[in-house]
Coordinates of C-alpha atoms in Angstrom, one line a residue:
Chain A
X1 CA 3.9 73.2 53.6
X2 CA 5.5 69.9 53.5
X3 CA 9.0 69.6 54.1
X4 CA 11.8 67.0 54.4
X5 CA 15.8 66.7 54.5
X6 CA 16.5 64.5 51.5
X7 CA 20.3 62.7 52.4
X8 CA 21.9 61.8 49.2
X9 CA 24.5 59.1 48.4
X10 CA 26.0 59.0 45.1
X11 CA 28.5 56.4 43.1
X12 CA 31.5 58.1 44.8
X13 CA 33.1 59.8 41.1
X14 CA 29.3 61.4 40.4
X15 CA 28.7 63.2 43.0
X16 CA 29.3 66.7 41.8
X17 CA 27.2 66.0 38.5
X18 CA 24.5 65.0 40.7
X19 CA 24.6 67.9 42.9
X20 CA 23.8 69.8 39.5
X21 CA 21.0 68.1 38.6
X22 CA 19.6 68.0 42.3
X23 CA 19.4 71.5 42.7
X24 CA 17.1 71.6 39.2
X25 CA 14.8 69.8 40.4
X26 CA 11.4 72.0 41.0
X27 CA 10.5 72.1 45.0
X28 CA 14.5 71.5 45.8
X29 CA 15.2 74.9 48.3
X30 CA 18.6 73.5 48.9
X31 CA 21.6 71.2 47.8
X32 CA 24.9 71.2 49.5
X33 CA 27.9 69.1 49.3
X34 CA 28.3 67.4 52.6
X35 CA 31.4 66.1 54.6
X36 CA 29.9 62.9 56.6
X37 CA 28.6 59.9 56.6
X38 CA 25.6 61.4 52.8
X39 CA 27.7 63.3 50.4
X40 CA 24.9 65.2 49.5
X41 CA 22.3 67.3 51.6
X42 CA 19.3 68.7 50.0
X43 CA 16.0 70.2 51.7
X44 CA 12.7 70.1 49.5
X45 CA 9.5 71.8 50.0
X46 CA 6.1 71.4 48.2
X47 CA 2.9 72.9 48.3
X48 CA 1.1 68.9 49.0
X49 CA 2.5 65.5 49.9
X50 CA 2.3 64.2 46.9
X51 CA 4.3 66.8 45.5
X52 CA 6.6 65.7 48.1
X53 CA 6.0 61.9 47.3
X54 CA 6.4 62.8 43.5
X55 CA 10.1 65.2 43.9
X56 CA 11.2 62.5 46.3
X57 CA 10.8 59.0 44.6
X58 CA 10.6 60.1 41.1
X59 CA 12.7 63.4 39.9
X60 CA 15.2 62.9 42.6
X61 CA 15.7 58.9 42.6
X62 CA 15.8 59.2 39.2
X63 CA 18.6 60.8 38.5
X64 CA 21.4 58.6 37.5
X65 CA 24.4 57.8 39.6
X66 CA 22.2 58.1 42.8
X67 CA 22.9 55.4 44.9
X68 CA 20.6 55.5 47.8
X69 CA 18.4 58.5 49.6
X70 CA 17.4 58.5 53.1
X71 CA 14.5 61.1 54.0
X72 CA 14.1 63.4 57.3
X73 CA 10.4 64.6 57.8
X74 CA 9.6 67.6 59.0
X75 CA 7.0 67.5 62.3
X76 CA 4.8 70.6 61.0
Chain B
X1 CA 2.6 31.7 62.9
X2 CA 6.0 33.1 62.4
X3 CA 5.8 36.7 61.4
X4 CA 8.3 39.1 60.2
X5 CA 9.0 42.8 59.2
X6 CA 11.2 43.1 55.7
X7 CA 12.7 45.9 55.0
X8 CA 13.8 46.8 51.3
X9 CA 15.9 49.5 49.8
X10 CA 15.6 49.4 46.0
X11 CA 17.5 50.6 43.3
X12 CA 16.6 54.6 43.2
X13 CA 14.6 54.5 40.4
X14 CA 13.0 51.3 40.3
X15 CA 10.8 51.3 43.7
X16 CA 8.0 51.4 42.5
X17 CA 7.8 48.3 40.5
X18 CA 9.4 46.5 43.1
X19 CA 6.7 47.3 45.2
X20 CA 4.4 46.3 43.2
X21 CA 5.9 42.7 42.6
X22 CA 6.9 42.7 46.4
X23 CA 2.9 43.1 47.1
X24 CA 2.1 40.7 44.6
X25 CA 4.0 37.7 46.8
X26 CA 2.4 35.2 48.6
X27 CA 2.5 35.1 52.1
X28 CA 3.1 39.4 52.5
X29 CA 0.3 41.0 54.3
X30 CA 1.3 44.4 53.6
X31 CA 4.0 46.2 51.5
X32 CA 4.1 50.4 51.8
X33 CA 6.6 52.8 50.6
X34 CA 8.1 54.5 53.7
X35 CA 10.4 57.9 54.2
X36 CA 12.9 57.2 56.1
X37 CA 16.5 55.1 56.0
X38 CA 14.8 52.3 54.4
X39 CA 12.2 52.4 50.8
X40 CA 9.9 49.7 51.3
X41 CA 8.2 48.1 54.5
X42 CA 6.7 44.8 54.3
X43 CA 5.1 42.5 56.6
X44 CA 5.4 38.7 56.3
X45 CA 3.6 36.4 57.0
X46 CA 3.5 32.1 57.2
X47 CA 2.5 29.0 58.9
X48 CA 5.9 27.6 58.6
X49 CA 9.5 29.0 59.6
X50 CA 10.7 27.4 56.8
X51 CA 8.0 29.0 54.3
X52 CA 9.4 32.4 55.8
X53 CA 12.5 31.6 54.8
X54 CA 11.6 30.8 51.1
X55 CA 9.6 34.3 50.8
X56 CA 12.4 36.2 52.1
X57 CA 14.9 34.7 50.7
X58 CA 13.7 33.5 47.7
X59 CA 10.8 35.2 46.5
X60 CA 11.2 38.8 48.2
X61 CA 15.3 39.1 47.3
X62 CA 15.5 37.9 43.9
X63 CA 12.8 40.5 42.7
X64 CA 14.7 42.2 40.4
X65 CA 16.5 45.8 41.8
X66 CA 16.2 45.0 45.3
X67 CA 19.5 46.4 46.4
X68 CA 19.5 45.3 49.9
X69 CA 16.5 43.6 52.6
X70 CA 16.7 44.0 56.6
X71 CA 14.9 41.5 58.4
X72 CA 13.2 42.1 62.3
X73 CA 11.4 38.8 63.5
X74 CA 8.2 39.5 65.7
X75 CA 8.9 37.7 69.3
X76 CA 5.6 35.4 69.2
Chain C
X1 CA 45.7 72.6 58.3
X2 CA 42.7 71.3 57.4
X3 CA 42.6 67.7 58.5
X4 CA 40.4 64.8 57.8
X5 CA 39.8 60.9 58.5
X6 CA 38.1 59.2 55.4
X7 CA 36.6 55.5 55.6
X8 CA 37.0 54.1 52.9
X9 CA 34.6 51.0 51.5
X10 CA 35.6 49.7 48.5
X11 CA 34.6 46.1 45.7
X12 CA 35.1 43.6 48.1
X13 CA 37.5 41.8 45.7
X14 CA 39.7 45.2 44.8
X15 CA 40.5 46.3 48.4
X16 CA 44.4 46.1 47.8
X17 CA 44.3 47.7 44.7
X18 CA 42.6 50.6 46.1
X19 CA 44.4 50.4 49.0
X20 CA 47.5 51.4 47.2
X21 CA 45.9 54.4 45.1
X22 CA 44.9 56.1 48.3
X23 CA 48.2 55.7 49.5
X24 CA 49.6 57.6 46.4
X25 CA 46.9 60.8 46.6
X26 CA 48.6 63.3 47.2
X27 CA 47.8 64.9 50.8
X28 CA 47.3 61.4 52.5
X29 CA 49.1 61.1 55.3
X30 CA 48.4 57.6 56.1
X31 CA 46.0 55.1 54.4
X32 CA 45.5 51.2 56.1
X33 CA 43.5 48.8 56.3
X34 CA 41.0 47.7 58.8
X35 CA 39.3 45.4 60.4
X36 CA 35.7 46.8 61.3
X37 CA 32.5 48.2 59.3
X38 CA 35.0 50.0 57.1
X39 CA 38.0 49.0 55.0
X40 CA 40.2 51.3 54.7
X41 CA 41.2 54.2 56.8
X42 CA 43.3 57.1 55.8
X43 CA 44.0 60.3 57.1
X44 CA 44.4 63.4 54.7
X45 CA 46.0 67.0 55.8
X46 CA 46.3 69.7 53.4
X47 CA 47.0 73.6 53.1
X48 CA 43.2 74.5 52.6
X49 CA 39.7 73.7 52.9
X50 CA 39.4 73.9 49.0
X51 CA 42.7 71.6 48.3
X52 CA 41.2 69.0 51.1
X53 CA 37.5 69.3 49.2
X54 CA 39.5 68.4 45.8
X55 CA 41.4 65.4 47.8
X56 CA 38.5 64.0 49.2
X57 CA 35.9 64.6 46.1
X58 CA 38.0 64.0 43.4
X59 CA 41.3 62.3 44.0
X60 CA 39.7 59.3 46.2
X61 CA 35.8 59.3 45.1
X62 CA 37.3 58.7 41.3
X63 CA 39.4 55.5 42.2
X64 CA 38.1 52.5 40.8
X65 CA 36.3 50.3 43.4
X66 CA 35.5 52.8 45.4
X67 CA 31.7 52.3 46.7
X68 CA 31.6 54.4 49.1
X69 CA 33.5 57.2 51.5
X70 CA 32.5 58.6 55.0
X71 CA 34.5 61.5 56.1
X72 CA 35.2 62.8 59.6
X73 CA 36.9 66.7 59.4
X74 CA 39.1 66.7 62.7
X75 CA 38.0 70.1 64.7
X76 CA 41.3 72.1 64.6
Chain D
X1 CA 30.4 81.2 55.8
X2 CA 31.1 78.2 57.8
X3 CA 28.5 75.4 57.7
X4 CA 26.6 72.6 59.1
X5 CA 23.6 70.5 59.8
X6 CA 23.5 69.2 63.1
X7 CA 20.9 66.4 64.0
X8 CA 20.4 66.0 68.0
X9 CA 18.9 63.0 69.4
X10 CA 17.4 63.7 72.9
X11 CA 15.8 62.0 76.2
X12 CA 12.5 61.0 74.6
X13 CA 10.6 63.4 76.9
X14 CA 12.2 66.0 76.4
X15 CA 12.2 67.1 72.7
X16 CA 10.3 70.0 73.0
X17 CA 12.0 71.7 75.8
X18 CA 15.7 71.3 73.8
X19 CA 14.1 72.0 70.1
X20 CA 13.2 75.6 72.0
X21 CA 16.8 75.6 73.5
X22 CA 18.4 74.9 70.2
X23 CA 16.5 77.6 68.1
X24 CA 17.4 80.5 70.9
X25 CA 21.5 79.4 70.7
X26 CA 23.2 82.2 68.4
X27 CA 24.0 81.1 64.8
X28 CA 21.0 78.6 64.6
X29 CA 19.8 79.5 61.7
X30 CA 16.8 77.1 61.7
X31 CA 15.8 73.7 63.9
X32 CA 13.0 71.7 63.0
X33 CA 11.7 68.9 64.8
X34 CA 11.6 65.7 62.1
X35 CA 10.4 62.0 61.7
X36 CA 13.4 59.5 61.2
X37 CA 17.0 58.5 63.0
X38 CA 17.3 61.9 64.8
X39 CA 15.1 63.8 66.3
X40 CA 15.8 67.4 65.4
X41 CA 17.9 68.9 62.5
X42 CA 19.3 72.2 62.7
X43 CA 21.5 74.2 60.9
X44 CA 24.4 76.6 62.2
X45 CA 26.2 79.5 60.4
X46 CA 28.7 81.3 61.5
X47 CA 31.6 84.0 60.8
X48 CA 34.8 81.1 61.8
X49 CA 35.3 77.9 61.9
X50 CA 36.1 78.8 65.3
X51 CA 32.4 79.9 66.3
X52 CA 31.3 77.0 64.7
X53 CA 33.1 75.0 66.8
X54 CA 32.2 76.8 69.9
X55 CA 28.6 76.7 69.1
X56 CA 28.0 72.8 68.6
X57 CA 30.3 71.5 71.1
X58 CA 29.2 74.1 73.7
X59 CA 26.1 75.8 73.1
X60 CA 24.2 73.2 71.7
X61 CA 26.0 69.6 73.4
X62 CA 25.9 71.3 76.8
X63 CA 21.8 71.8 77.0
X64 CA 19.8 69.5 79.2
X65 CA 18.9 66.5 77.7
X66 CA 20.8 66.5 74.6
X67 CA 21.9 62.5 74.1
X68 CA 24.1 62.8 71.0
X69 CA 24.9 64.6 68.1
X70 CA 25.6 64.3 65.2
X71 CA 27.7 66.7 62.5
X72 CA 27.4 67.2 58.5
X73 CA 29.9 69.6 57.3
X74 CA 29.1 71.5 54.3
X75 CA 31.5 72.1 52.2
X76 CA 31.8 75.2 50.4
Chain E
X1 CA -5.3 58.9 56.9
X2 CA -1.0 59.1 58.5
X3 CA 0.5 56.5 58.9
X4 CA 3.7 55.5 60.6
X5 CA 6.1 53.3 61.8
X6 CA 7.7 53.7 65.0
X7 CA 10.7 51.3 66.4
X8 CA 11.7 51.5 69.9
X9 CA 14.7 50.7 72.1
X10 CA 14.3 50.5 75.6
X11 CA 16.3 50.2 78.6
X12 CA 16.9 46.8 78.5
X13 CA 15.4 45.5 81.4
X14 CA 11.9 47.0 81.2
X15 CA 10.7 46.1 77.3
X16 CA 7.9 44.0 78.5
X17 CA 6.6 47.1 81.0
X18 CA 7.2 49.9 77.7
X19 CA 5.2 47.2 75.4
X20 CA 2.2 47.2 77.5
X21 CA 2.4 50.4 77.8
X22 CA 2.7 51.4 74.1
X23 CA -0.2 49.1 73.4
X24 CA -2.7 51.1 75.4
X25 CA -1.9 54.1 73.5
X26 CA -4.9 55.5 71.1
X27 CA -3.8 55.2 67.7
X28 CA -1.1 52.5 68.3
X29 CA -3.1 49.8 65.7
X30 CA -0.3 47.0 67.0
X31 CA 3.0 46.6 68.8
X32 CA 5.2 43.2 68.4
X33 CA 8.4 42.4 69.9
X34 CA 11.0 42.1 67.8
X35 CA 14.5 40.8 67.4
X36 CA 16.8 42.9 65.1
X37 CA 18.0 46.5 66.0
X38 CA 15.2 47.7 67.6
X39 CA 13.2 46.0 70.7
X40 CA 8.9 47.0 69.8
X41 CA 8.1 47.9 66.6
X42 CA 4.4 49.7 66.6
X43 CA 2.3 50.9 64.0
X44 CA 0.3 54.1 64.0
X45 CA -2.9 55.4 62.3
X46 CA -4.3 58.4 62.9
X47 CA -6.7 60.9 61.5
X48 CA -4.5 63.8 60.9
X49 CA -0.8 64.5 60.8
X50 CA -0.8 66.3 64.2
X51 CA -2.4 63.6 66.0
X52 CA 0.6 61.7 64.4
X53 CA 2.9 64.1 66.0
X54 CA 1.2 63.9 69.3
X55 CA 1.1 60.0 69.4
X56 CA 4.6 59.6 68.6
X57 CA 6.1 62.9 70.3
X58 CA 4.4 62.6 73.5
X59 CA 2.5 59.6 74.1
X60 CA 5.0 57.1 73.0
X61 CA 7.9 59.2 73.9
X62 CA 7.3 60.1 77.5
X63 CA 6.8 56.3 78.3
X64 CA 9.2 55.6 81.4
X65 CA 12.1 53.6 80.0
X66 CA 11.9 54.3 76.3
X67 CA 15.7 55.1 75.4
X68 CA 15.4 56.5 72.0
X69 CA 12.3 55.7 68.4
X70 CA 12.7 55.7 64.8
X71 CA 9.7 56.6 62.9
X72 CA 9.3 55.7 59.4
X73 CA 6.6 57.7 57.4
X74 CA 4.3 55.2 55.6
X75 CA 3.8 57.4 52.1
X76 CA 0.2 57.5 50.8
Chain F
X1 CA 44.6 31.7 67.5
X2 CA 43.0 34.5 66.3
X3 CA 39.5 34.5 65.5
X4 CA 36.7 36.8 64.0
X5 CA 33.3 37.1 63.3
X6 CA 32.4 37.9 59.2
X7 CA 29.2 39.6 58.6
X8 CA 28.1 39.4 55.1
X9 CA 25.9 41.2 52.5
X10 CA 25.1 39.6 49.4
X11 CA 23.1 40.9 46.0
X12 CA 20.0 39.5 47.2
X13 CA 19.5 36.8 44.8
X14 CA 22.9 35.1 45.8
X15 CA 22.9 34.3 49.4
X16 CA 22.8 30.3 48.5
X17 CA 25.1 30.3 46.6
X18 CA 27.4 32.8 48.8
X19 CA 26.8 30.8 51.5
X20 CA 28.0 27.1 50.1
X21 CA 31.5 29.3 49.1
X22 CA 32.2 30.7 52.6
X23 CA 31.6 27.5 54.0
X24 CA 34.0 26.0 51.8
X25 CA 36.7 28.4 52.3
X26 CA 39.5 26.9 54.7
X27 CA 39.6 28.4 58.3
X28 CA 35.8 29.3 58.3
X29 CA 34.5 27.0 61.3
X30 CA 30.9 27.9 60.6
X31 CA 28.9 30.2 58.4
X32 CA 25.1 30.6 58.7
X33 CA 22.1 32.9 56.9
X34 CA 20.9 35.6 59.4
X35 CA 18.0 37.2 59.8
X36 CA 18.7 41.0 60.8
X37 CA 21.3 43.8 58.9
X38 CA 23.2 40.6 57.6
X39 CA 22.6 38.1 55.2
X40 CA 25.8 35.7 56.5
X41 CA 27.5 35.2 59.8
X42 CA 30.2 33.6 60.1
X43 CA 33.3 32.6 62.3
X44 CA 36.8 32.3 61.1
X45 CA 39.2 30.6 63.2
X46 CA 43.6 30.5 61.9
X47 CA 46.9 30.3 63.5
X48 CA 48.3 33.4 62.3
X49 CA 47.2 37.0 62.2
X50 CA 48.1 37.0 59.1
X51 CA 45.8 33.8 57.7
X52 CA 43.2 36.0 59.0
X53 CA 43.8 38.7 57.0
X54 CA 44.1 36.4 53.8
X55 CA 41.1 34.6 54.5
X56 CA 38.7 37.7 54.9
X57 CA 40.6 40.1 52.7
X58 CA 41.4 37.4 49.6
X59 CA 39.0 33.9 50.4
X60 CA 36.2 36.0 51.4
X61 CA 35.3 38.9 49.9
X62 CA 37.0 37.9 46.8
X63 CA 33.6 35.6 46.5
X64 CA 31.2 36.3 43.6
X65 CA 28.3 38.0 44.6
X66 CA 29.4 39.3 48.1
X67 CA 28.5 42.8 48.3
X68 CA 30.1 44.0 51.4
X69 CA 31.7 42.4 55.0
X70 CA 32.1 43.3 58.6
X71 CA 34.3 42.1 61.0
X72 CA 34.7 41.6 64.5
X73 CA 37.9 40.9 65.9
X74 CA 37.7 38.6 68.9
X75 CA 39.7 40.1 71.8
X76 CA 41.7 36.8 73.0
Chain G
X1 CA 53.0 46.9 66.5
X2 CA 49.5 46.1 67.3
X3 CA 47.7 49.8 66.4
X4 CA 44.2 50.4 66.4
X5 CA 41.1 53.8 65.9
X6 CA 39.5 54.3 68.5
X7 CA 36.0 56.3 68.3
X8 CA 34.6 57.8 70.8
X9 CA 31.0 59.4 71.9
X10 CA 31.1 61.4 75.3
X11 CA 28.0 62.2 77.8
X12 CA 27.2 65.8 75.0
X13 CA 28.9 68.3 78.0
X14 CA 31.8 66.4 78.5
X15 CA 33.9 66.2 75.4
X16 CA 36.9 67.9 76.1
X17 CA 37.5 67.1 79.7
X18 CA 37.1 63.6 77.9
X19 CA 39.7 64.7 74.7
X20 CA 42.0 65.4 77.5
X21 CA 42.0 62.9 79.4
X22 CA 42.0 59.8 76.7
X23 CA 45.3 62.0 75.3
X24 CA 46.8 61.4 78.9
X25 CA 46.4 57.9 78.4
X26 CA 50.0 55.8 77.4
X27 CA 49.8 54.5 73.9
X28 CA 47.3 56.7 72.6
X29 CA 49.3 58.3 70.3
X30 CA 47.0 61.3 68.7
X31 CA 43.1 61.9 69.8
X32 CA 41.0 64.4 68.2
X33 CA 37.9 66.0 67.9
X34 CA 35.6 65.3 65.0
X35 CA 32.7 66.5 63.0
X36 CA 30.8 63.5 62.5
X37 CA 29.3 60.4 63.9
X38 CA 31.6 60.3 66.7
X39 CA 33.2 62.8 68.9
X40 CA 36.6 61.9 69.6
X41 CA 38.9 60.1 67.1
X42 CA 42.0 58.7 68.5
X43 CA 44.9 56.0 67.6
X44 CA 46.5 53.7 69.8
X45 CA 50.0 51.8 68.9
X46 CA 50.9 49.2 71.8
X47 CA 53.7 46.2 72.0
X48 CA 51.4 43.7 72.5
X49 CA 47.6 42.9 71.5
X50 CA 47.1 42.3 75.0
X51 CA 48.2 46.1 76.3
X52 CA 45.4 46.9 73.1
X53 CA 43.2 45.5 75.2
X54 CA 44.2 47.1 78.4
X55 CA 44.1 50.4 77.6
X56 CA 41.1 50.0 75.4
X57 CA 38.9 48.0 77.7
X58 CA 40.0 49.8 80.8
X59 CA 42.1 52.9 80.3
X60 CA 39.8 54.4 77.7
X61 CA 36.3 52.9 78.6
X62 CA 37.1 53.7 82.4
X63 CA 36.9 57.4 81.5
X64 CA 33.9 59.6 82.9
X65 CA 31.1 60.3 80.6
X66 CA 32.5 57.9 77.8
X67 CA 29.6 57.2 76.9
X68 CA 30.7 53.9 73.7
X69 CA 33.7 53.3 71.8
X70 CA 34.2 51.7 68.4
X71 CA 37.6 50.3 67.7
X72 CA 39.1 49.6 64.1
X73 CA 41.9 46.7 64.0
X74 CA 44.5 48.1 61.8
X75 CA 45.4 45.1 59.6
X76 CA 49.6 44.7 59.9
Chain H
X1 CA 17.4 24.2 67.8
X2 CA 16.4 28.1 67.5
X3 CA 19.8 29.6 67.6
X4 CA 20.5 33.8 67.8
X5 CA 23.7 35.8 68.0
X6 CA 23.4 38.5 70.4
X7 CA 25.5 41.7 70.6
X8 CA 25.9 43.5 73.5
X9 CA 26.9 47.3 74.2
X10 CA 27.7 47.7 77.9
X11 CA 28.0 51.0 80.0
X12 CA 32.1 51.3 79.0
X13 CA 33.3 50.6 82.5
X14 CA 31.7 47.4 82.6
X15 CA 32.4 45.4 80.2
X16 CA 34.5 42.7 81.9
X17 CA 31.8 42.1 84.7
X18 CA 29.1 41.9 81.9
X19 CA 31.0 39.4 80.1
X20 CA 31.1 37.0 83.1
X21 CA 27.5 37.3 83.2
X22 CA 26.7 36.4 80.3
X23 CA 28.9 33.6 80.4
X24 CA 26.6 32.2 83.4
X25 CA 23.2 32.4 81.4
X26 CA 22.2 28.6 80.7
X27 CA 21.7 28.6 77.0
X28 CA 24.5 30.8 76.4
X29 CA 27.0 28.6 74.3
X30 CA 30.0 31.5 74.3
X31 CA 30.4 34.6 74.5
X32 CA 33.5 37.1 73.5
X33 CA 34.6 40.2 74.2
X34 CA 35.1 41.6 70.7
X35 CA 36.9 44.9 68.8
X36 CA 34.1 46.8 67.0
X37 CA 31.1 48.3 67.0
X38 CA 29.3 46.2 69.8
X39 CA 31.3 45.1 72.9
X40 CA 30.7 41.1 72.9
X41 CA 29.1 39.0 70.9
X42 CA 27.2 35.6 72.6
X43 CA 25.4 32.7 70.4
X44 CA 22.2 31.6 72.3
X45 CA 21.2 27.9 71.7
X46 CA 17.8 26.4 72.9
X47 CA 15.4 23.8 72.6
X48 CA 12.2 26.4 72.0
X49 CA 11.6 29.2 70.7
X50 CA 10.1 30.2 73.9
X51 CA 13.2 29.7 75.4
X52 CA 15.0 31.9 73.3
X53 CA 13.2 34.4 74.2
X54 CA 13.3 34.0 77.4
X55 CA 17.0 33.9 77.5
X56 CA 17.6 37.1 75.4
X57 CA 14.8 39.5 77.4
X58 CA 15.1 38.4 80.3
X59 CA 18.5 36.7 81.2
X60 CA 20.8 38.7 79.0
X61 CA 18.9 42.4 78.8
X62 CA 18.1 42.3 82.6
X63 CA 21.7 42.4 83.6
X64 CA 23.4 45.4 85.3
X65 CA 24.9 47.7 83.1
X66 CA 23.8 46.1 79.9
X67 CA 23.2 49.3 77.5
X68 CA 21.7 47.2 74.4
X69 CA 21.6 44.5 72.5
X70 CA 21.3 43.4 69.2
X71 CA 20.2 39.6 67.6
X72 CA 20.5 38.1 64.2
X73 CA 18.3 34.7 64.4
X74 CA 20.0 32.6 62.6
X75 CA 17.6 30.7 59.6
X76 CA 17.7 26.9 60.1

């Protein structure tokens, strides 16, 4: 199944509000608050990559007050 | 001819339209969403320095919602 | 105690200002500026993981002009 | 439960060999080899934040061919 | 079919030797020189995503003198 | 005399204009558009420690349009 | 007084004989290990900007298995 | 004249030696040992392109104890 670490930077007084609405989103396993150089990590799995493609640049990019995402792949 | 990688993050939610206006730029061979720490990699390019310089400056960084470009010249 | 360095970057025009609200958080030990990829470095100790989470989350991330924060926990 | 994600970067030839390293070191809970900055993420969980500390600067820093780490807290 | 990026650093005294050798890999569609962060930037298209894993993890990796890659997932 | 290096980031539309204000700010001996991780280098030159501090912390990032700066003390 | 961070990454099996030996050094007046980026966090307060130097270019740097050091100027 | 600022990370012992190295490259127009995240920074200034290069892979990356480098091209 396609997998990836999704590292998520947030306008610094909206991070726990987007930690909510992170861990909604469908194919999101896990969101944690992070202490580091992300404020946010969040693992997502999906049955396709375009599932992945589709959680990824659209339901978690679009939630507002995210400021940037940086992606980890998982090698299969 | 003077040839260069671009590298674009976007606003969150607006990468795909940049893309879109990023592909439709003169002088960029190639524009592909990308995981990873950037959103967007492009290739450029010209037959003059100076006409790299007006795409990446000009044309690729005032789309609109482009937060940020990184720029790695090829070594002719 | 739970001890922390946070790296501060803040509105490039607002560093003072925020300079001097860090300073007044309660549970910063030190806050300065500095030359480098950050702006501002402080240093926050507290009685517990959960009052330093607060300090860090809440009492810095909600200053005005803060973009962004980077934190290093110190390994007691 | 203490915490983290640790991202290891290793000699290029040698990812394998330390990704089988990493998953046998007690309190690994998973390590995954990915595409991006690092080379494998992992995550550790232990009883203290003693163990934790044991684990990442010992068990994991100290196997062959480990170049750097790199720590995310989580905070609870 | 996969796609990726991959950027490479190399000891410093032996790019030319790693981008000849990088070039000859199968599935490596081009390497370029390049000045910026990174010393080769290649591009790789295979047929599946473990032939990806294989180019990148062992063929490009296990070049003498390749100090550390970045890979960037193109998305389809 | 004390003397850095300023790296600077502009929104992307507003590197010309960016660029005319540095170069006009008193103490900058020479400011230039990059290509690489910054859009501006350039090299501030003053008699004082403290002119230094005025000029990058007040002349230069008070700028319209600069998004963030680095800086690299030279070590006399 | 001329006071500086000093970050420091350590060969992976070497951090504490490292800690202790960079806490042995004169003007460094707290070093630390972190969870993070780097390893070691420390902060030096000397006389002169020329001792800075010293015992960053050769007290610290001199140290077995320091493997790079990134220095923040505190701004006076 | 094709013009780059290079950045230089040397093994930490051996920094001083570097420096005067770098110093001697013809084409070199300074070069500074400097606080932050690289260890000097040089400007490169040369009558081709070709030369450029020349001077960065070659002159600069193939001295002893040189552990990277970094250039920004500056846009004429």
């Amino acid at each position: 199944m396609p997998t990836a670490y999704v590292f998520i930077n947030t306008k610094p007084d909206s991070m726990p509000e987007v930690l909510k609405e992170v861990r909604a989103v469908k194919g999101v396993e896990v969101a944690e608050m992070v202490y580091g150089v992300y404020d946010i990590a969040a693992k997502v799995k999906t049955d396709t990559m375009d599932q992945l493609k589709q959680i990824i640049a659209f339901n978690i990019r679009k939630i507002d007050n995210v400021s940037s995402t940086q992606t980890l792949m998982v090698v299969p």
